[in-house]
Coordinates of C-alpha atoms in Angstrom, one line a residue:
X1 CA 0.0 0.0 0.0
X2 CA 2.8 2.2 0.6
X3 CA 4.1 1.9 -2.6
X4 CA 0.9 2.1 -4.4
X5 CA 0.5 5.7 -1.9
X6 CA 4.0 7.2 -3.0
X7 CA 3.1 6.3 -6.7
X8 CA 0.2 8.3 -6.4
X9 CA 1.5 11.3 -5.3
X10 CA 4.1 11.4 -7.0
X11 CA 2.0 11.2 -10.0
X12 CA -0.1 14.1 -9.2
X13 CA 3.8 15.6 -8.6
X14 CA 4.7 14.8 -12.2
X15 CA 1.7 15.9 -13.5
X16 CA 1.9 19.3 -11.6
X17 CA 5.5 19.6 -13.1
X18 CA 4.7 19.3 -16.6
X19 CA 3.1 22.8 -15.8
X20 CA 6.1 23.8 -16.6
X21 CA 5.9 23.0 -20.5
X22 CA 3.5 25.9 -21.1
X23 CA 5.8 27.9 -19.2
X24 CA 8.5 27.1 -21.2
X25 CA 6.5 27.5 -24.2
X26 CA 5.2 31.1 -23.1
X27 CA 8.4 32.5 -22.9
X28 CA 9.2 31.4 -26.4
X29 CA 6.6 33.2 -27.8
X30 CA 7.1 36.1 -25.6
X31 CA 10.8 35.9 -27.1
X32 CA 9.7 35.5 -30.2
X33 CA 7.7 38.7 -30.3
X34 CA 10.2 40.6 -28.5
X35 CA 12.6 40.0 -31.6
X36 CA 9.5 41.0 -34.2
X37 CA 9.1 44.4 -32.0
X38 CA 13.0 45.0 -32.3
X39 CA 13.3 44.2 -36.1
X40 CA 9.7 45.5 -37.1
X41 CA 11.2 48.9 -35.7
X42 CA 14.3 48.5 -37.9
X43 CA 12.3 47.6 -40.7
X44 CA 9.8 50.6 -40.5
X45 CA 12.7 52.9 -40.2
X46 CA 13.9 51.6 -43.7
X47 CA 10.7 51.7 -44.9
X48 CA 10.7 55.7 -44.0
X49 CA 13.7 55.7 -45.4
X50 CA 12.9 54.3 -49.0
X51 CA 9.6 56.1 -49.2
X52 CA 12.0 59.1 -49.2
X53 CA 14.3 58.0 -51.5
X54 CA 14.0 61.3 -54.6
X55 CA 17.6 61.5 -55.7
X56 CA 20.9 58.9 -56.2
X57 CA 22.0 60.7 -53.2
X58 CA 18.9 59.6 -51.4
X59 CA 19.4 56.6 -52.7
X60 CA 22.7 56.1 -51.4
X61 CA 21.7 56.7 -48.0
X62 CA 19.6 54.1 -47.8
X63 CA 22.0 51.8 -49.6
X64 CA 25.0 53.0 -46.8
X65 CA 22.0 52.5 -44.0
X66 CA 21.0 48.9 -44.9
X67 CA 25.0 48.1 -45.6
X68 CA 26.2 49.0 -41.8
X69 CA 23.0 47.0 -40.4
X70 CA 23.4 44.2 -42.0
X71 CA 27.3 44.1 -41.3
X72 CA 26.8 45.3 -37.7
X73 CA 24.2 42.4 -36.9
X74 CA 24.4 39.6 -39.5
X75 CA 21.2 40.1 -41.0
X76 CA 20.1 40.2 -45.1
X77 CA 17.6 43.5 -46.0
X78 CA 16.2 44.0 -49.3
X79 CA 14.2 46.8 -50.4
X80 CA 11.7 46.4 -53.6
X81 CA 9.6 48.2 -55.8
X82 CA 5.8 47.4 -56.6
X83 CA 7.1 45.0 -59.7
X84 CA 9.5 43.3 -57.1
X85 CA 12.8 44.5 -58.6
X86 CA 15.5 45.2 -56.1
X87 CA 15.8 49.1 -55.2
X88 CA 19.0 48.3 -52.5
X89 CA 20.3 45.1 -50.7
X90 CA 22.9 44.2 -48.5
X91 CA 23.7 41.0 -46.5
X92 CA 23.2 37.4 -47.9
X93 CA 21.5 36.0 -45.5
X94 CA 18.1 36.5 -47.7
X95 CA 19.0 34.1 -50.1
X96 CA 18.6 30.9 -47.3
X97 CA 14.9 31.8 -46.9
X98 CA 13.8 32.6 -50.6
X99 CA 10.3 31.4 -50.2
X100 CA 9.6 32.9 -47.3
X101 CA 10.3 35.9 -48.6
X102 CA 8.6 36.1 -51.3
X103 CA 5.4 35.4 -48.9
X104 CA 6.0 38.1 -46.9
X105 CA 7.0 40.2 -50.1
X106 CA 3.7 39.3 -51.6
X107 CA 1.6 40.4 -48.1
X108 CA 4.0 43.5 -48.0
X109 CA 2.9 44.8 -51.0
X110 CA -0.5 44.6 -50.3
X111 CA -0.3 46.9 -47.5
X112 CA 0.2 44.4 -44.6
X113 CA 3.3 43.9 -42.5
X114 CA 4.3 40.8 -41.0
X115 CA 2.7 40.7 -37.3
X116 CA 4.0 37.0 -36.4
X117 CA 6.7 35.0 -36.6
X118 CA 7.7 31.5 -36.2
X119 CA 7.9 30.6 -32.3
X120 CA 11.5 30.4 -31.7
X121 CA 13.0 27.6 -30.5
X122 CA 16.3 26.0 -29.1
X123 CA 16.1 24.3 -32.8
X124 CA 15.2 26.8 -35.0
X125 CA 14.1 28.8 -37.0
X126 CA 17.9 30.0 -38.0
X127 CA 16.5 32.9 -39.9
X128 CA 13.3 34.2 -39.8
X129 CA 12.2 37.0 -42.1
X130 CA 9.5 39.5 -42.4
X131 CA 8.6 42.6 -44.4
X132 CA 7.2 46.3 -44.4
X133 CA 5.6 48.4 -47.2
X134 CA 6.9 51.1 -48.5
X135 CA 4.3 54.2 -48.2
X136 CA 0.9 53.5 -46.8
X137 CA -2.4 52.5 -48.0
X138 CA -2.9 52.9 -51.3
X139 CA 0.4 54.5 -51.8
X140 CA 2.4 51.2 -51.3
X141 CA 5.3 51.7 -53.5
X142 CA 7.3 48.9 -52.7
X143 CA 8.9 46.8 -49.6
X144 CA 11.4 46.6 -47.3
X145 CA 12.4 42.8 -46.4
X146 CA 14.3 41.9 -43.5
X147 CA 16.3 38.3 -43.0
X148 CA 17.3 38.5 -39.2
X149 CA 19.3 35.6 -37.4
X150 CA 17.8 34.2 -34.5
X151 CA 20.8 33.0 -32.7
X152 CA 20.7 35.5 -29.8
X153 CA 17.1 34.5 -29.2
X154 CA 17.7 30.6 -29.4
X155 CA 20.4 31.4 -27.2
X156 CA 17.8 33.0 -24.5
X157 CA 15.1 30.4 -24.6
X158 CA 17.8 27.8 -24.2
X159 CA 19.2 29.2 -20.8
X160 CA 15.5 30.3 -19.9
X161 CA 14.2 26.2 -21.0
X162 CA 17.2 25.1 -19.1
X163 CA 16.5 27.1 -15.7
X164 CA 13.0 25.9 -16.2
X165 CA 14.0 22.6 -16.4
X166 CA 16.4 22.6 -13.5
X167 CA 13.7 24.4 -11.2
X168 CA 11.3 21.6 -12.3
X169 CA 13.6 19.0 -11.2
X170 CA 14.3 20.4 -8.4
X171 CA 11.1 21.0 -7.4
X172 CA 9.8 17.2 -8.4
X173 CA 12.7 16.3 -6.2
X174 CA 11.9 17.9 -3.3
X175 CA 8.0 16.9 -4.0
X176 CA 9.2 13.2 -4.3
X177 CA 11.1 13.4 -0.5
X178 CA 8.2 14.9 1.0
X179 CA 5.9 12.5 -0.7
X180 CA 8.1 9.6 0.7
X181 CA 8.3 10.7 4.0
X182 CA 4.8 11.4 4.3
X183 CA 4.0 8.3 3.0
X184 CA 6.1 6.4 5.6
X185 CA 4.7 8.5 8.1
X186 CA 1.4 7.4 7.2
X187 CA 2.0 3.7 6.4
X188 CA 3.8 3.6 9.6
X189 CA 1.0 2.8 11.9
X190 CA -0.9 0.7 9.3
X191 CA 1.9 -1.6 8.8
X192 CA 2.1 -1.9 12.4
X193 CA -1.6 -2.4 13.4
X194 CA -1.3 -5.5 10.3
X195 CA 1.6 -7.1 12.1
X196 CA -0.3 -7.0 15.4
X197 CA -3.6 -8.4 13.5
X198 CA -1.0 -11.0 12.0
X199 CA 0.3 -11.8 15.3
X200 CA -3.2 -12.5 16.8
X201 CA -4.2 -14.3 13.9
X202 CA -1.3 -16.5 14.5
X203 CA -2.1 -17.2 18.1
X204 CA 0.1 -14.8 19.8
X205 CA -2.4 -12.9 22.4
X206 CA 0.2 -11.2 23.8
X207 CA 0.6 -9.0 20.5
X208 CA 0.0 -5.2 20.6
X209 CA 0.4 -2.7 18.2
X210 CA 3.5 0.1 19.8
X211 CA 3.7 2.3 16.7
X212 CA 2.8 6.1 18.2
X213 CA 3.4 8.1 15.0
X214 CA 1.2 8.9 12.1
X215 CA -2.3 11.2 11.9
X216 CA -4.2 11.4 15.3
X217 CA -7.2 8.8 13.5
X218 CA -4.8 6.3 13.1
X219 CA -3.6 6.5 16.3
X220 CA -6.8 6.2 18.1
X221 CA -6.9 3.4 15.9
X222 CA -4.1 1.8 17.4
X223 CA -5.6 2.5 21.3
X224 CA -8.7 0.8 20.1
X225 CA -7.1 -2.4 18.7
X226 CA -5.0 -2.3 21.8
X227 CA -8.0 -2.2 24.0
X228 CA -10.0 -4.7 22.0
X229 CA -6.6 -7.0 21.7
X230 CA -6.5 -7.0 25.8
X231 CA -10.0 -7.4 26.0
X232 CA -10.1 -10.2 23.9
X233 CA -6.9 -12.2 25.2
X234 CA -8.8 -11.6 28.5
X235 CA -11.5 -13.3 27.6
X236 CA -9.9 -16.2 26.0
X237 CA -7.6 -16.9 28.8
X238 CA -10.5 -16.6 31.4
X239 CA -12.2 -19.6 28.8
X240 CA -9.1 -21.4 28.6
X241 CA -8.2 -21.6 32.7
X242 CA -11.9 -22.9 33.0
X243 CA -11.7 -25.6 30.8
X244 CA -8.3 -26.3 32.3
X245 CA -9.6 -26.1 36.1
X246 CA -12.5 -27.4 35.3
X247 CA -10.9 -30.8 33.5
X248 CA -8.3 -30.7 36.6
X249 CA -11.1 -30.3 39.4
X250 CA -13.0 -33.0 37.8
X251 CA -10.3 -35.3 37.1
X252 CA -9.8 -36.3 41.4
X253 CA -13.6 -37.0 41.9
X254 CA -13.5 -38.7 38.7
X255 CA -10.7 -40.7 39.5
X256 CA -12.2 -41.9 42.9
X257 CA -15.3 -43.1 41.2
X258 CA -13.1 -44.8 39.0
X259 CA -11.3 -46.1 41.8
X260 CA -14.7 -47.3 43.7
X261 CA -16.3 -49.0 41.0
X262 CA -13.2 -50.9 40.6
X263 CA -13.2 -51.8 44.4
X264 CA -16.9 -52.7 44.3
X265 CA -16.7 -55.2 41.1
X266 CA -15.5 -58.3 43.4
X267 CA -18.4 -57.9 45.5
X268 CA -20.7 -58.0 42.4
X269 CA -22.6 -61.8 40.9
X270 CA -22.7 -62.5 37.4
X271 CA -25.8 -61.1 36.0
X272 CA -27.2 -58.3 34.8
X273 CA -25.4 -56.0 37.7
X274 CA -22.3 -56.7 36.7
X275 CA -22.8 -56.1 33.1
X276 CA -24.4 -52.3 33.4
X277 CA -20.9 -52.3 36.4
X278 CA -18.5 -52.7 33.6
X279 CA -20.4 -50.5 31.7
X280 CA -20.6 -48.1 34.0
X281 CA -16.8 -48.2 34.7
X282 CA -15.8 -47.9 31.4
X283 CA -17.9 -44.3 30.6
X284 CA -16.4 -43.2 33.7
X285 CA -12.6 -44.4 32.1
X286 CA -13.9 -42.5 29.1
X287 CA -15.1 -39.5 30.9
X288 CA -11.0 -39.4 32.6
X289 CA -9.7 -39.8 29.0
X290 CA -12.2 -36.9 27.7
X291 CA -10.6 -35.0 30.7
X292 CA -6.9 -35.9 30.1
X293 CA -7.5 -34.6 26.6
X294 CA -9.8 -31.2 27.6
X295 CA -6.5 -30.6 29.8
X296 CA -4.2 -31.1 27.0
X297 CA -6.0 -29.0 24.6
X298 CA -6.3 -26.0 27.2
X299 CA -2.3 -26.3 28.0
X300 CA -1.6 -26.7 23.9
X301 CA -4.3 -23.0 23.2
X302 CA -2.4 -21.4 26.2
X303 CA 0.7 -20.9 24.0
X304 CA 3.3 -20.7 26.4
X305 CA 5.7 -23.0 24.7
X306 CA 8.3 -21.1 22.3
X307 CA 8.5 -22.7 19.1
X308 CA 12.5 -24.4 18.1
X309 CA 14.1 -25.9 15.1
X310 CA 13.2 -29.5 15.2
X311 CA 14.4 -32.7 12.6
X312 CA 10.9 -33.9 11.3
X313 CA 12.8 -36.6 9.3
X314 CA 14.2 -37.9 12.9
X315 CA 10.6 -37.9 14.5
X316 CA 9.1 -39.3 11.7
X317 CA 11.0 -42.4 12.5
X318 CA 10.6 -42.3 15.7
X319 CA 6.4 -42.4 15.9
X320 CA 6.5 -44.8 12.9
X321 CA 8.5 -47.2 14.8
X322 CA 6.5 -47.2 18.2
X323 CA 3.1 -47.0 16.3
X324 CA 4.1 -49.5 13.7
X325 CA 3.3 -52.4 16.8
X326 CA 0.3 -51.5 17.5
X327 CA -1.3 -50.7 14.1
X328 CA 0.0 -54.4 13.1
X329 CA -2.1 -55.8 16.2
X330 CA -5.1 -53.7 14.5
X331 CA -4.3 -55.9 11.5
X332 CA -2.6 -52.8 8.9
X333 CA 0.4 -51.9 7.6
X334 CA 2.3 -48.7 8.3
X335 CA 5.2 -47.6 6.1
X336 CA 7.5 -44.7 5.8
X337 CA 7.8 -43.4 2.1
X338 CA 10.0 -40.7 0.7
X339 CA 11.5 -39.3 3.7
X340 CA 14.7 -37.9 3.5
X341 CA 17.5 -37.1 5.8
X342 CA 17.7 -33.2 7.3
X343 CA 13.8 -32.2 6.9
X344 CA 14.2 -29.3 9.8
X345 CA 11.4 -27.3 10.7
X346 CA 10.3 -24.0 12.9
X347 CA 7.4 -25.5 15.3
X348 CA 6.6 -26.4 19.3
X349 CA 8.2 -28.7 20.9
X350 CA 7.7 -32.0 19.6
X351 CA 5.1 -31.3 17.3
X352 CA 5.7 -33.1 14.5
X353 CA 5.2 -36.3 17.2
X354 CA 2.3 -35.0 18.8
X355 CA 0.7 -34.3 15.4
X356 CA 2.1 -38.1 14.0
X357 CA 0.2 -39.4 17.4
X358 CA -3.1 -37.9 17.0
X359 CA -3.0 -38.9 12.8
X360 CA -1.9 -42.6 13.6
X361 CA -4.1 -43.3 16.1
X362 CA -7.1 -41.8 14.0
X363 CA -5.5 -44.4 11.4
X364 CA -5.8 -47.2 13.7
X365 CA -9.2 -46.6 15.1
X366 CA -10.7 -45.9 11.6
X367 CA -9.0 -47.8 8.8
X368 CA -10.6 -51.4 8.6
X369 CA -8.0 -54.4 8.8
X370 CA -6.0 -55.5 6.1
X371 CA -5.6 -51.6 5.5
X372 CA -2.3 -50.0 5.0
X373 CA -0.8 -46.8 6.4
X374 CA 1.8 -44.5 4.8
X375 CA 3.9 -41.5 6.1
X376 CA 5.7 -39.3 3.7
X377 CA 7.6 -35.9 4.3
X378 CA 7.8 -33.7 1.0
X379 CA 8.4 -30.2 0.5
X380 CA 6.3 -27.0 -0.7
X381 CA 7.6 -23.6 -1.5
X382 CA 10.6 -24.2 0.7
X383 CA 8.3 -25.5 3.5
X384 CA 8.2 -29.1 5.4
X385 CA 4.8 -31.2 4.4
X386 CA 4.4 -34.4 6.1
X387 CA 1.4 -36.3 4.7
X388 CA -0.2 -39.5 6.5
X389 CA -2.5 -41.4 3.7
X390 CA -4.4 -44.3 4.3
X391 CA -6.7 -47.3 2.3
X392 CA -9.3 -46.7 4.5
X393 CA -13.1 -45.9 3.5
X394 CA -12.8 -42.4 3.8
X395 CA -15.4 -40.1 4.8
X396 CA -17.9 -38.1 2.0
X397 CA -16.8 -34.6 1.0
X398 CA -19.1 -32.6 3.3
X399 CA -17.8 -34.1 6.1
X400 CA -14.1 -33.3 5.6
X401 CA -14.4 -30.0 7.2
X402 CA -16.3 -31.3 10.2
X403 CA -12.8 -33.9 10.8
X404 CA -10.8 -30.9 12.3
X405 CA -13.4 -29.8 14.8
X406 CA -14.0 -30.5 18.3
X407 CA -16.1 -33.3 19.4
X408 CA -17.0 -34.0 15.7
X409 CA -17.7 -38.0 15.1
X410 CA -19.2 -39.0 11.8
X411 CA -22.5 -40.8 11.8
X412 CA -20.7 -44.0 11.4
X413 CA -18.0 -43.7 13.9
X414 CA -20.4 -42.5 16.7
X415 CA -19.8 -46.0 18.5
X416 CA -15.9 -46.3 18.1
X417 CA -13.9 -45.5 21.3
X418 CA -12.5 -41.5 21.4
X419 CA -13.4 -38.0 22.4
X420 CA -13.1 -36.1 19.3
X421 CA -10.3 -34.0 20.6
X422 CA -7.0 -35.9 19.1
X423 CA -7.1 -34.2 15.4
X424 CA -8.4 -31.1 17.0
X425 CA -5.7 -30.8 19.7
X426 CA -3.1 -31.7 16.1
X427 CA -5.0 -29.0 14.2
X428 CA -4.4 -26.7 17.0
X429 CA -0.5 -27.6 17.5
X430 CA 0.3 -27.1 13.7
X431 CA -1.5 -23.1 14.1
X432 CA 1.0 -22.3 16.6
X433 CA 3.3 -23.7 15.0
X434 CA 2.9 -22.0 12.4
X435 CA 1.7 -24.0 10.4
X436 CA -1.2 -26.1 8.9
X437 CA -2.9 -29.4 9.2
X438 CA -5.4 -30.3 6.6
X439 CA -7.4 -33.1 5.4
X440 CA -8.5 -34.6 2.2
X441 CA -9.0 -37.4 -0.2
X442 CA -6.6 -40.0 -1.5
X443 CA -6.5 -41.5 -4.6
X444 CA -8.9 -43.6 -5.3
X445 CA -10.0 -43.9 -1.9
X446 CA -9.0 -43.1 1.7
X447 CA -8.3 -40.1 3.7
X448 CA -4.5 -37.9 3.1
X449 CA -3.8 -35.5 6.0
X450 CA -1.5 -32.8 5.3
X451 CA 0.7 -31.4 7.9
X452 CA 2.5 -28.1 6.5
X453 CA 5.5 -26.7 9.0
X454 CA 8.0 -23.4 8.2
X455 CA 11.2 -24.1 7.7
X456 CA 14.3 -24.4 10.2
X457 CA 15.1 -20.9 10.7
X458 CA 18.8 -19.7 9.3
X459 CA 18.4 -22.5 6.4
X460 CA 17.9 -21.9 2.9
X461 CA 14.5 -23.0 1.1
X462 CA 14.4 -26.6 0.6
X463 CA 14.7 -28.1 -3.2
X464 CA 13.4 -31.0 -4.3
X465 CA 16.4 -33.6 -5.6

């Protein structure tokens, strides 16, 4: 956004600048008439002088007149009679512009001077040339025409464009350091306020924004995230330390009933009463486990572990060998596919094993027998992805969203032994890790988690080989 802001304004700079074109161009013409004022003049006063002209003497004078002017400033004059023969001339410089003259020759003798000229420029004209009749009205008896160089003027309207110029650069400059200091002063607290939303987004509650610069609005905008950042990490930690003393404070009395129904059994006959007993104990073994895991999740959503570079590759091994027992006992097969040496990631302690835990024991509760089990570790842009696949029977495509949830069982699974926390507490370690967990189909059937990790930190990004 900031740069989008800055290329903005400095846009509507640019755009102010090229003001200075017309400027430029104004004094051109402003030049340019200035130097038709100064030679009109001239030409006028050889116009008097020719409408004089009785005698050779006469004549001679003007001839002497137009000879020192056109020595003294480079210029070619011409005077001519109503047939357009020449009366005098001096200078050559009438002979580059032929056509031109004879235009203004033509108007001359009509009774019109020349009232423009060609805007002068840095590249030209070289010569411009314009005429005055001879007499007046009627009387026109001829025409005085006037060649005159332009260097001196193309001279001025270079320095003038170049001062222009430099002012305009200058001045788009200093616009453009303006521009991007008010731009970071603005952007400042914005790009602060989205780190902070980042960092609560991530998990961290702790986050706040601490920028104190920019317009007053944006920072009353910071106090108000600030307060409703507080607010809500109050409220989310008063949740979180009920659930966890509430799982703890239940977990003793729970554990004594446990404890007494276990004592009672060997008092009990075979019958009926013994057959709701071991019922009876094994909801309240449930109930502890549901406990054990409300606990778990509160500790994992409390955040308090810092995240470390871990070897995935090395704990892959690990959960594959101590699961791969008991998921033979449940009659599958678990394998370890494409892993390779040195996969290093950024996550909690141990979460790549807590994460395997919760996957392989979903594996082993839900994949029928004779099923087979697979653990791979791949990479994607630079990042770790370890991917648990299974053979099993799946679960329909509306439901794949529901697998991540709390407490969520599928219709066919409400009878299988768990408390719906295991992929939940997983989904939960991967956010603050950083990371992902996500579930979808395998090809042609079965169920693929995906388990996405940031890098080691202080490695490069990972290639494939």
């Amino acid at each position: 956004m900031r740069r989008r802001l800055l290329a903005v304004l400095l846009a509507l700079m640019g755009a102010a600048v090229l003001l200075a074109l017309p400027l430029a161009d104004a004094y051109a013409r402003g030049r340019t008439d200035h130097l038709l004022l100064q030679r009109r003049s001239e030409a006028v006063r050889f116009a008097d002088l020719a409408d004089r002209v009785r005698t050779n003497a006469d004549r001679s004078e003007l001839s002497a007149e137009i000879r020192r002017y056109a020595s003294l400033y480079g210029a070619g004059v011409m005077v001519v009679d109503t047939a357009g023969g020449t009366v005098a001339r001096a200078g050559d410089g009438m002979a580059q512009v032929a056509s031109k003259a004879l235009d203004a020759r033509d108007r001359a003798l009509t009774g019109r001077p020349t009232d423009r000229l060609p805007t002068i420029r840095p590249w030209g004209p070289d010569t411009v040339v314009l005429a005055e009749p001879v007499g007046r009205d009627e009387r026109v008896s001829g025409a005085v025409l006037l060649a005159a160089p332009t260097d001196a003027a193309r001279r001025d309207v270079m320095v003038r464009w170049s001062l222009i110029a430099a002012g305009a650069v200058a001045a788009f400059a200093a616009a453009a350091l303006a521009a991007a200091g008010i731009a970071r002063w603005l952007m400042r607290p914005v790009h602060d306020l989205d780190q902070a939303v980042e960092g609560l987004a991530s998990g961290s509650l702790d986050t706040r924004a601490v920028s104190d610069t920019g317009p007053p609005e944006l920072r009353r905008l910071r106090q108000h995230f600030n307060s409703m950042a507080e607010a809500m990490a109050v409220s989310i930690n008063r949740q979180r330390d009920f659930v966890a003393d509430a799982s703890h404070q239940l977990r003793n009395p729970l554990a004594t009933l446990v404890l007494q129904l276990e004592n009672v059994e060997p008092h009990l006959s075979p019958g009926p009463g013994r057959a709701e007993h071991t019922r009876a104990l094994d909801e309240a073994e449930r109930l502890e486990g549901l406990l054990d895991r409300l606990l778990a999740l509160a500790r994992v959503e409390s955040g308090t572990a810092e995240r470390i570079d871990q070897d995935v590759s090395e704990a892959i091994r690990e959960r594959v060998a101590a699961w791969a027992p008991v998921l033979r006992d449940a009659g599958l097969q678990l394998t370890a596919s494409a892993v390779q040496e040195g996969r290093r990631a950024h996550a909690l302690p141990d979460a790549v094993g807590r994460i395997l835990d919760a996957l392989l024991d979903n594996a082993a509760k839900f994949v029928p027998a004779g099923g087979h089990v697979d653990v791979a570790a791949t990479l994607r842009d630079g990042n770790v992805v370890v991917r648990v696949s299974d053979d099993g029977p799946g679960v329909p495509e509306e439901q794949l969203p529901l697998l991540l949830r709390r407490f969520a069982r599928g219709p066919a699974h409400q009878n299988i032994a768990g408390s719906g926390l295991g992929l939940a507490i997983a989904d939960e370690i991967a956010r603050i890790s950083g990371g992902r967990l996500s579930a979808g189909h395998r090809e042609p059937r079965g169920l693929a988690f995906e388990l996405e990790l940031p890098r080691a930190r202080g490695t490069q990004p990972y290639r494939e080989r």
